[in-house]
GROMACS .gro file of C-alpha atoms in nm:
model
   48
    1UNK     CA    1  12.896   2.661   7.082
    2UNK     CA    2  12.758   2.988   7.053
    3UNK     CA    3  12.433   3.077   7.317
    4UNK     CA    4  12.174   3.048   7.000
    5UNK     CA    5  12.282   2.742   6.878
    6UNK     CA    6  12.292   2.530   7.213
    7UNK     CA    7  11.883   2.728   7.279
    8UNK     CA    8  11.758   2.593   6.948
    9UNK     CA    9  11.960   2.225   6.999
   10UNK     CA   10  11.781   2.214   7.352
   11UNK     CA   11  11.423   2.347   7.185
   12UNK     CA   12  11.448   2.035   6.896
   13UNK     CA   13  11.488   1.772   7.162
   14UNK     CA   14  11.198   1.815   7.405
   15UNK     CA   15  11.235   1.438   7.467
   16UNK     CA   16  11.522   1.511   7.650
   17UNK     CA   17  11.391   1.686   7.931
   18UNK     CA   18  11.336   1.404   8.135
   19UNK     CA   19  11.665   1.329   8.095
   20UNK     CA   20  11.789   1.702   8.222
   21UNK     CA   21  11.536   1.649   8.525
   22UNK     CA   22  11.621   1.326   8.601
   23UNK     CA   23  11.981   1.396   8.598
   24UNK     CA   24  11.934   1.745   8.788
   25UNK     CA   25  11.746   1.556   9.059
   26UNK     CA   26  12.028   1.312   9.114
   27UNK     CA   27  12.293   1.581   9.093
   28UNK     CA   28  12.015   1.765   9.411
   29UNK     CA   29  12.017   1.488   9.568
   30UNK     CA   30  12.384   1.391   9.582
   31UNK     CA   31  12.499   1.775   9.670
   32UNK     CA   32  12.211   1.800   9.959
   33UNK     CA   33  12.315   1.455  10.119
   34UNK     CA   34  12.703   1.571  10.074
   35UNK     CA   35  12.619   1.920  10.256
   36UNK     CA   36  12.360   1.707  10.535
   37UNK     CA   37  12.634   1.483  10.598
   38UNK     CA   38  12.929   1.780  10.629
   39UNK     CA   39  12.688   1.956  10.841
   40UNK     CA   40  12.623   1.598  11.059
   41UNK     CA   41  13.016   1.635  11.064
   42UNK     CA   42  13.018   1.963  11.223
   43UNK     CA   43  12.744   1.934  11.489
   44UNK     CA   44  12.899   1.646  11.612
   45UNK     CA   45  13.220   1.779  11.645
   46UNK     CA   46  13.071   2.073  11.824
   47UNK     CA   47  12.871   1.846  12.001
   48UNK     CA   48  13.174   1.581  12.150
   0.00000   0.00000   0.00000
């Protein structure tokens, strides 16, 4: 889909944007728990 076309599909559905924020919250979320959780990982393997 060509740039243009996916700007002016995104601009005609403005009720979709709390959708997109919702979903790029969770997908936030998810990645800074994963990288909390490697980093857990790491100290404690430095730590023992």
């Amino acid at each position: 889909m060509p740039f243009s076309g996916l700007l002016s599909h995104s601009l005609h559905y403005p009720l979709n944007t709390r959708n997109t924020i919702s979903a790029t919250y969770t997908y936030v979320a998810k990645a800074t728990s994963y990288h909390v959780t490697l980093t857990m990982k790491l100290l404690t393997g430095l730590l023992v």
